[in-house]
Amino acid sequence: MSDPFVKSKALMVAVTFWAVSSLPAAGASARLETEGLTAPGVATALHLAFQLPTVLEGVASPAEEDEAVRLEMARLRRLMVNLGYLDADINAAHEDGQVVLKPLPGRLYSVGSIELKGVRRSDFGPEIVSDLAETVRDFVGRAATAEASETLIRRIIERIGRQDFPLVRQRELTWTRGADGVAAAVLDLDTGPRLHFGEVVFRGLRRLNDADIRRAVPFRPGDRYERALFEKLRLNLSALKTVSDFSIDLKDDGDGGLGMDVRVHEAPPDLSVLANTGWPALVSGLAALAALAATQLAGQAGVSRKRLRPLVWVAGACVLTFAVTVVPRLVDFLS
């Protein structure tokens, strides 16, 4: 049975780090003895996780020291169990004024069988049943590690939740250890009710129009639930430049539908829309301001309205040109 940590490229870096950092320090208050471990990957993982010397530097009483040692033993034991050593234990002793922890790994267990509890065969078609059986077969014979367990749970839930059962979740995963080093897993699931797509409610809209953003929804209430369509909704919302972020809460609406509350965070207005109006808007705007200022000054100087009429026409033409150039971009900016 190969050790899962040895296969990782990151282990080479970890071994180098451990070789330097695990040298015994003078006056250290605790140490970890792993000489009896035959799996080098496990010994390396334990040394990298060992924190008791640092923790003991901050304790102020024997009771606090005992509690720190107890927590460290439980943490290291949990790590070994996650590596497939389900019977692992940690011994603690005091030697030469130091706390010495000695891991006892026990047997490395492999997966012998996997039972899916809470899953009714009648709820699924033959294709899904076949996929679930194939997934289970893939894990039989592997080391009973936490990584294998998490991967198994993720794949089972993903397959069940692909259609009709969007609210499937894990209740519990338990292991039954056999005398031959083979463990049986029982994965208890809550598939939830069979649901179709329900109503999608958008919240947090300010500048955006509900009807416009609803175009991103690729299904209608009453359509069969398919995760591919749900992911399409997420992709469509992510592609909107007017949306900076969003979150989707799923719930059973009590009428056989999967309700969705979509909390939208709108993107800030794009100021570049106004900034890139081009030279016609700039020239016409400046000319309009200059013409209006000249008209005002000439009027105050006593120039007759008849003589000012051409200047007023020029100012009006410049204002009209500026409006035609800028207003469409202003509408885009505000939309």
Short mmCIF file of C-alpha atoms in Angstrom, two decimals:
data_model
loop_
_atom_site.label_atom_id
_atom_site.label_comp_id
_atom_site.label_asym_id
_atom_site.label_seq_id
_atom_site.Cartn_x
_atom_site.Cartn_y
_atom_site.Cartn_z
CA MET A 1 0.00 0.00 0.00
CA SER A 2 1.74 3.19 -1.11
CA ASP A 3 1.75 6.17 1.23
CA PRO A 4 -0.32 9.04 -0.26
CA PHE A 5 2.06 11.73 1.00
CA VAL A 6 5.12 10.22 -0.69
CA LYS A 7 3.47 10.70 -4.07
CA SER A 8 3.14 14.44 -3.65
CA LYS A 9 5.77 16.71 -5.17
CA ALA A 10 5.27 19.00 -2.21
CA LEU A 11 6.68 16.24 0.04
CA MET A 12 10.19 16.84 -1.30
CA VAL A 13 10.00 20.45 -0.12
CA ALA A 14 8.52 19.33 3.19
CA VAL A 15 11.31 16.80 3.79
CA THR A 16 13.95 19.46 3.22
CA PHE A 17 12.15 21.85 5.57
CA TRP A 18 11.82 19.18 8.25
CA ALA A 19 15.47 18.16 7.99
CA VAL A 20 16.46 21.68 8.99
CA SER A 21 13.64 22.68 11.33
CA SER A 22 13.33 19.44 13.34
CA LEU A 23 16.88 19.49 14.72
CA PRO A 24 16.60 19.36 18.53
CA ALA A 25 16.98 22.76 20.13
CA ALA A 26 18.88 23.21 23.36
CA GLY A 27 16.53 23.26 26.31
CA ALA A 28 13.46 22.32 24.22
CA SER A 29 10.46 21.58 26.47
CA ALA A 30 8.98 18.85 24.25
CA ARG A 31 9.98 16.54 21.45
CA LEU A 32 8.37 14.08 19.07
CA GLU A 33 9.84 10.61 18.59
CA THR A 34 9.00 8.99 15.25
CA GLU A 35 11.90 6.55 14.90
CA GLY A 36 9.51 3.59 15.09
CA LEU A 37 7.37 4.74 12.16
CA THR A 38 8.07 2.76 8.99
CA ALA A 39 6.19 5.16 6.70
CA PRO A 40 8.46 8.21 6.16
CA GLY A 41 5.60 10.32 4.82
CA VAL A 42 3.68 9.94 8.08
CA ALA A 43 6.71 10.85 10.19
CA THR A 44 7.31 13.94 8.08
CA ALA A 45 3.65 15.03 8.34
CA LEU A 46 3.72 14.65 12.12
CA HIS A 47 6.93 16.66 12.50
CA LEU A 48 5.55 19.44 10.33
CA ALA A 49 2.38 19.54 12.43
CA PHE A 50 4.18 19.32 15.80
CA GLN A 51 3.61 22.59 17.72
CA LEU A 52 3.88 21.56 21.37
CA PRO A 53 7.29 23.22 22.11
CA THR A 54 5.96 26.58 20.97
CA VAL A 55 2.69 26.15 22.87
CA LEU A 56 4.46 25.19 26.11
CA GLU A 57 6.45 28.42 26.05
CA GLY A 58 3.24 30.30 26.87
CA VAL A 59 1.85 28.09 29.67
CA ALA A 60 1.94 29.32 33.25
CA SER A 61 0.86 26.33 35.33
CA PRO A 62 1.03 22.49 35.38
CA ALA A 63 -2.70 22.35 34.61
CA GLU A 64 -2.22 24.46 31.48
CA GLU A 65 0.69 22.25 30.44
CA ASP A 66 -1.41 19.10 30.83
CA GLU A 67 -4.19 20.64 28.75
CA ALA A 68 -1.74 21.70 26.03
CA VAL A 69 -0.27 18.19 25.87
CA ARG A 70 -3.75 16.64 25.70
CA LEU A 71 -4.80 18.90 22.83
CA GLU A 72 -1.56 18.22 20.92
CA MET A 73 -2.00 14.46 21.32
CA ALA A 74 -5.59 14.66 20.05
CA ARG A 75 -4.54 16.80 17.08
CA LEU A 76 -1.70 14.47 16.05
CA ARG A 77 -3.91 11.42 16.47
CA ARG A 78 -6.57 13.02 14.26
CA LEU A 79 -3.92 13.65 11.62
CA MET A 80 -2.87 9.99 11.65
CA VAL A 81 -6.48 8.82 11.42
CA ASN A 82 -6.91 11.09 8.40
CA LEU A 83 -3.94 9.33 6.81
CA GLY A 84 -5.69 5.97 7.10
CA TYR A 85 -4.32 4.78 10.46
CA LEU A 86 -7.73 4.43 12.09
CA ASP A 87 -6.33 2.76 15.25
CA ALA A 88 -3.61 5.37 15.78
CA ASP A 89 -2.73 6.52 19.27
CA ILE A 90 -0.18 8.85 20.91
CA ASN A 91 1.76 8.02 24.07
CA ALA A 92 3.10 10.78 26.31
CA ALA A 93 5.98 10.54 28.76
CA HIS A 94 8.35 12.80 30.71
CA GLU A 95 12.03 12.19 30.08
CA ASP A 96 14.88 14.42 31.25
CA GLY A 97 12.49 17.28 31.99
CA GLN A 98 10.87 17.07 28.56
CA VAL A 99 7.45 16.00 27.36
CA VAL A 100 7.99 13.22 24.81
CA LEU A 101 5.20 12.20 22.41
CA LYS A 102 5.48 8.83 20.68
CA PRO A 103 3.01 8.09 17.87
CA LEU A 104 1.68 4.54 17.56
CA PRO A 105 0.21 4.24 14.05
CA GLY A 106 -1.25 0.76 14.20
CA ARG A 107 -2.51 -0.71 10.95
CA LEU A 108 -2.97 1.20 7.71
CA TYR A 109 -6.54 0.48 6.63
CA SER A 110 -7.83 0.21 3.10
CA VAL A 111 -11.39 0.62 1.84
CA GLY A 112 -13.17 -2.72 1.60
CA SER A 113 -16.76 -1.69 0.94
CA ILE A 114 -18.89 1.43 0.76
CA GLU A 115 -22.58 1.56 1.66
CA LEU A 116 -24.76 4.49 0.62
CA LYS A 117 -27.37 5.04 3.30
CA GLY A 118 -30.42 7.23 2.70
CA VAL A 119 -30.31 6.69 -1.08
CA ARG A 120 -33.25 4.88 -2.64
CA ARG A 121 -32.49 3.07 -5.88
CA SER A 122 -36.04 3.73 -7.11
CA ASP A 123 -35.38 7.49 -7.11
CA PHE A 124 -32.83 7.24 -9.89
CA GLY A 125 -32.62 5.96 -13.41
CA PRO A 126 -30.29 3.13 -14.48
CA GLU A 127 -27.62 5.57 -15.74
CA ILE A 128 -27.26 7.30 -12.37
CA VAL A 129 -27.31 3.97 -10.50
CA SER A 130 -24.54 2.70 -12.78
CA ASP A 131 -22.48 5.88 -12.25
CA LEU A 132 -22.83 5.60 -8.47
CA ALA A 133 -21.77 1.96 -8.53
CA GLU A 134 -18.74 2.81 -10.68
CA THR A 135 -17.75 5.61 -8.30
CA VAL A 136 -17.93 3.25 -5.33
CA ARG A 137 -15.82 0.62 -7.14
CA ASP A 138 -13.15 3.23 -7.85
CA PHE A 139 -12.52 3.71 -4.13
CA VAL A 140 -12.47 0.08 -3.02
CA GLY A 141 -8.88 -0.90 -2.24
CA ARG A 142 -7.63 2.63 -1.64
CA ALA A 143 -6.13 3.74 1.66
CA ALA A 144 -8.87 4.93 4.01
CA THR A 145 -7.53 8.48 4.17
CA ALA A 146 -9.38 11.74 4.73
CA GLU A 147 -8.48 12.80 1.18
CA ALA A 148 -10.09 9.65 -0.27
CA SER A 149 -13.17 10.15 1.93
CA GLU A 150 -13.63 13.77 0.86
CA THR A 151 -13.20 12.89 -2.80
CA LEU A 152 -15.72 10.06 -2.52
CA ILE A 153 -18.30 12.27 -0.80
CA ARG A 154 -17.84 15.06 -3.34
CA ARG A 155 -18.24 12.73 -6.33
CA ILE A 156 -21.31 10.98 -4.90
CA ILE A 157 -23.05 14.25 -4.01
CA GLU A 158 -22.15 15.76 -7.39
CA ARG A 159 -23.68 12.80 -9.24
CA ILE A 160 -26.87 12.67 -7.18
CA GLY A 161 -27.32 16.45 -7.35
CA ARG A 162 -26.91 16.69 -11.10
CA GLN A 163 -30.66 16.37 -11.71
CA ASP A 164 -33.80 16.59 -9.58
CA PHE A 165 -32.04 16.61 -6.16
CA PRO A 166 -30.29 19.98 -5.78
CA LEU A 167 -30.38 19.97 -1.96
CA VAL A 168 -28.54 16.66 -1.42
CA ARG A 169 -26.11 16.78 1.51
CA GLN A 170 -23.98 14.54 3.68
CA ARG A 171 -25.20 13.51 7.10
CA GLU A 172 -22.30 11.37 8.32
CA LEU A 173 -19.45 9.12 7.18
CA THR A 174 -18.54 6.26 9.54
CA TRP A 175 -15.86 3.57 9.30
CA THR A 176 -16.10 0.00 10.62
CA ARG A 177 -12.64 -1.48 11.05
CA GLY A 178 -12.04 -5.15 10.20
CA ALA A 179 -9.40 -7.44 11.67
CA ASP A 180 -7.79 -7.87 8.26
CA GLY A 181 -6.92 -4.19 7.82
CA VAL A 182 -9.94 -3.54 5.60
CA ALA A 183 -12.47 -0.92 6.66
CA ALA A 184 -16.11 -0.62 5.60
CA ALA A 185 -17.49 2.87 5.03
CA VAL A 186 -21.11 3.92 5.51
CA LEU A 187 -21.97 7.21 3.84
CA ASP A 188 -25.28 8.54 5.19
CA LEU A 189 -26.89 11.05 2.80
CA ASP A 190 -29.97 13.23 2.82
CA THR A 191 -31.01 13.47 -0.83
CA GLY A 192 -33.71 16.03 -0.07
CA PRO A 193 -36.93 16.26 -2.09
CA ARG A 194 -37.17 15.95 -5.85
CA LEU A 195 -37.47 19.53 -7.11
CA HIS A 196 -37.95 21.46 -10.32
CA PHE A 197 -36.82 25.02 -10.96
CA GLY A 198 -38.82 27.56 -8.98
CA GLU A 199 -38.97 31.35 -8.93
CA VAL A 200 -35.78 33.42 -9.15
CA VAL A 201 -35.88 36.61 -7.09
CA PHE A 202 -33.26 39.32 -7.63
CA ARG A 203 -32.43 41.56 -4.68
CA GLY A 204 -30.18 44.58 -4.31
CA LEU A 205 -31.07 46.14 -7.68
CA ARG A 206 -30.72 49.93 -7.84
CA ARG A 207 -29.78 51.06 -11.32
CA LEU A 208 -30.38 47.72 -13.02
CA ASN A 209 -33.82 46.78 -14.32
CA ASP A 210 -35.26 43.47 -13.10
CA ALA A 211 -36.52 42.56 -16.56
CA ASP A 212 -33.10 43.15 -18.12
CA ILE A 213 -31.10 41.08 -15.62
CA ARG A 214 -33.71 38.32 -15.77
CA ARG A 215 -32.52 37.61 -19.32
CA ALA A 216 -29.55 35.86 -17.71
CA VAL A 217 -31.87 33.12 -16.36
CA PRO A 218 -31.70 30.16 -18.80
CA PHE A 219 -34.77 28.35 -17.44
CA ARG A 220 -38.36 28.99 -16.42
CA PRO A 221 -40.27 28.05 -13.26
CA GLY A 222 -41.49 24.48 -13.64
CA ASP A 223 -38.60 23.29 -15.79
CA ARG A 224 -36.78 20.17 -14.62
CA TYR A 225 -33.85 21.00 -12.36
CA GLU A 226 -30.49 20.40 -14.01
CA ARG A 227 -27.24 21.55 -12.48
CA ALA A 228 -25.90 22.44 -15.92
CA LEU A 229 -28.62 25.10 -16.26
CA PHE A 230 -27.93 26.37 -12.75
CA GLU A 231 -24.24 26.74 -13.61
CA LYS A 232 -25.27 28.49 -16.82
CA LEU A 233 -27.12 31.05 -14.70
CA ARG A 234 -23.96 31.66 -12.67
CA LEU A 235 -21.89 32.08 -15.84
CA ASN A 236 -24.42 34.49 -17.35
CA LEU A 237 -24.43 36.66 -14.23
CA SER A 238 -20.63 36.61 -14.06
CA ALA A 239 -20.45 37.82 -17.66
CA LEU A 240 -22.55 40.94 -16.96
CA LYS A 241 -20.36 44.04 -16.79
CA THR A 242 -23.01 45.74 -14.68
CA VAL A 243 -22.68 43.12 -11.91
CA SER A 244 -19.55 43.05 -9.74
CA ASP A 245 -20.59 40.16 -7.49
CA PHE A 246 -23.59 38.04 -6.55
CA SER A 247 -24.66 35.24 -4.22
CA ILE A 248 -27.41 32.66 -4.67
CA ASP A 249 -29.36 31.11 -1.81
CA LEU A 250 -31.31 27.94 -2.64
CA LYS A 251 -34.45 26.85 -0.79
CA ASP A 252 -37.38 24.50 -1.11
CA ASP A 253 -40.38 26.72 -1.80
CA GLY A 254 -42.73 24.08 -0.36
CA ASP A 255 -44.49 23.53 -3.68
CA GLY A 256 -41.97 21.22 -5.35
CA GLY A 257 -39.85 24.10 -6.63
CA LEU A 258 -36.31 25.22 -5.96
CA GLY A 259 -36.52 28.90 -5.08
CA MET A 260 -33.49 31.12 -5.65
CA ASP A 261 -32.70 34.40 -3.91
CA VAL A 262 -30.03 36.18 -5.94
CA ARG A 263 -28.31 39.00 -4.05
CA VAL A 264 -26.74 41.28 -6.66
CA HIS A 265 -23.92 43.75 -6.09
CA GLU A 266 -23.97 46.21 -8.95
CA ALA A 267 -20.75 47.37 -10.56
CA PRO A 268 -19.92 51.08 -10.18
CA PRO A 269 -20.75 53.29 -13.19
CA ASP A 270 -18.15 53.25 -15.95
CA LEU A 271 -16.77 56.79 -15.98
CA SER A 272 -14.82 56.04 -19.15
CA VAL A 273 -18.10 56.21 -21.04
CA LEU A 274 -18.18 59.95 -20.41
CA ALA A 275 -14.44 60.43 -20.64
CA ASN A 276 -14.20 58.98 -24.15
CA THR A 277 -16.70 61.26 -25.86
CA GLY A 278 -14.06 62.39 -28.36
CA TRP A 279 -12.94 65.75 -29.76
CA PRO A 280 -16.31 66.83 -31.31
CA ALA A 281 -17.90 67.00 -27.86
CA LEU A 282 -14.89 68.79 -26.41
CA VAL A 283 -14.71 71.38 -29.17
CA SER A 284 -18.47 71.98 -29.29
CA GLY A 285 -18.65 72.27 -25.50
CA LEU A 286 -15.83 74.79 -25.30
CA ALA A 287 -17.22 76.75 -28.26
CA ALA A 288 -20.68 76.88 -26.67
CA LEU A 289 -19.24 78.20 -23.42
CA ALA A 290 -17.15 80.78 -25.27
CA ALA A 291 -20.12 81.95 -27.39
CA LEU A 292 -22.39 82.26 -24.39
CA ALA A 293 -19.73 84.18 -22.45
CA ALA A 294 -19.15 86.53 -25.40
CA THR A 295 -22.89 87.10 -25.77
CA GLN A 296 -23.19 87.96 -22.08
CA LEU A 297 -20.28 90.40 -22.19
CA ALA A 298 -21.45 92.04 -25.39
CA GLY A 299 -24.93 92.53 -23.93
CA GLN A 300 -23.50 94.20 -20.86
CA ALA A 301 -21.40 96.46 -23.12
CA GLY A 302 -24.57 97.77 -24.85
CA VAL A 303 -24.32 95.87 -28.14
CA SER A 304 -27.76 95.64 -29.77
CA ARG A 305 -29.61 92.33 -29.84
CA LYS A 306 -29.71 92.43 -33.64
CA ARG A 307 -25.93 92.42 -33.85
CA LEU A 308 -25.71 89.64 -31.20
CA ARG A 309 -28.12 87.39 -33.13
CA PRO A 310 -25.38 85.58 -35.18
CA LEU A 311 -23.39 84.94 -32.01
CA VAL A 312 -26.48 83.51 -30.33
CA TRP A 313 -27.03 81.22 -33.34
CA VAL A 314 -23.42 80.00 -33.08
CA ALA A 315 -23.84 79.32 -29.36
CA GLY A 316 -27.09 77.44 -30.01
CA ALA A 317 -25.48 75.32 -32.74
CA CYS A 318 -22.57 74.45 -30.45
CA VAL A 319 -24.92 73.49 -27.62
CA LEU A 320 -26.94 71.28 -29.99
CA THR A 321 -23.79 69.57 -31.26
CA PHE A 322 -22.59 68.97 -27.71
CA ALA A 323 -25.96 67.49 -26.71
CA VAL A 324 -26.12 65.13 -29.69
CA THR A 325 -22.60 63.90 -28.91
CA VAL A 326 -22.82 63.54 -25.13
CA VAL A 327 -26.44 62.62 -24.33
CA PRO A 328 -26.30 59.05 -25.75
CA ARG A 329 -23.20 58.33 -23.67
CA LEU A 330 -24.84 59.89 -20.65
CA VAL A 331 -27.77 57.52 -21.11
CA ASP A 332 -25.34 54.55 -21.27
CA PHE A 333 -23.62 55.83 -18.14
CA LEU A 334 -26.85 56.04 -16.18
CA SER A 335 -28.28 52.74 -17.43
#
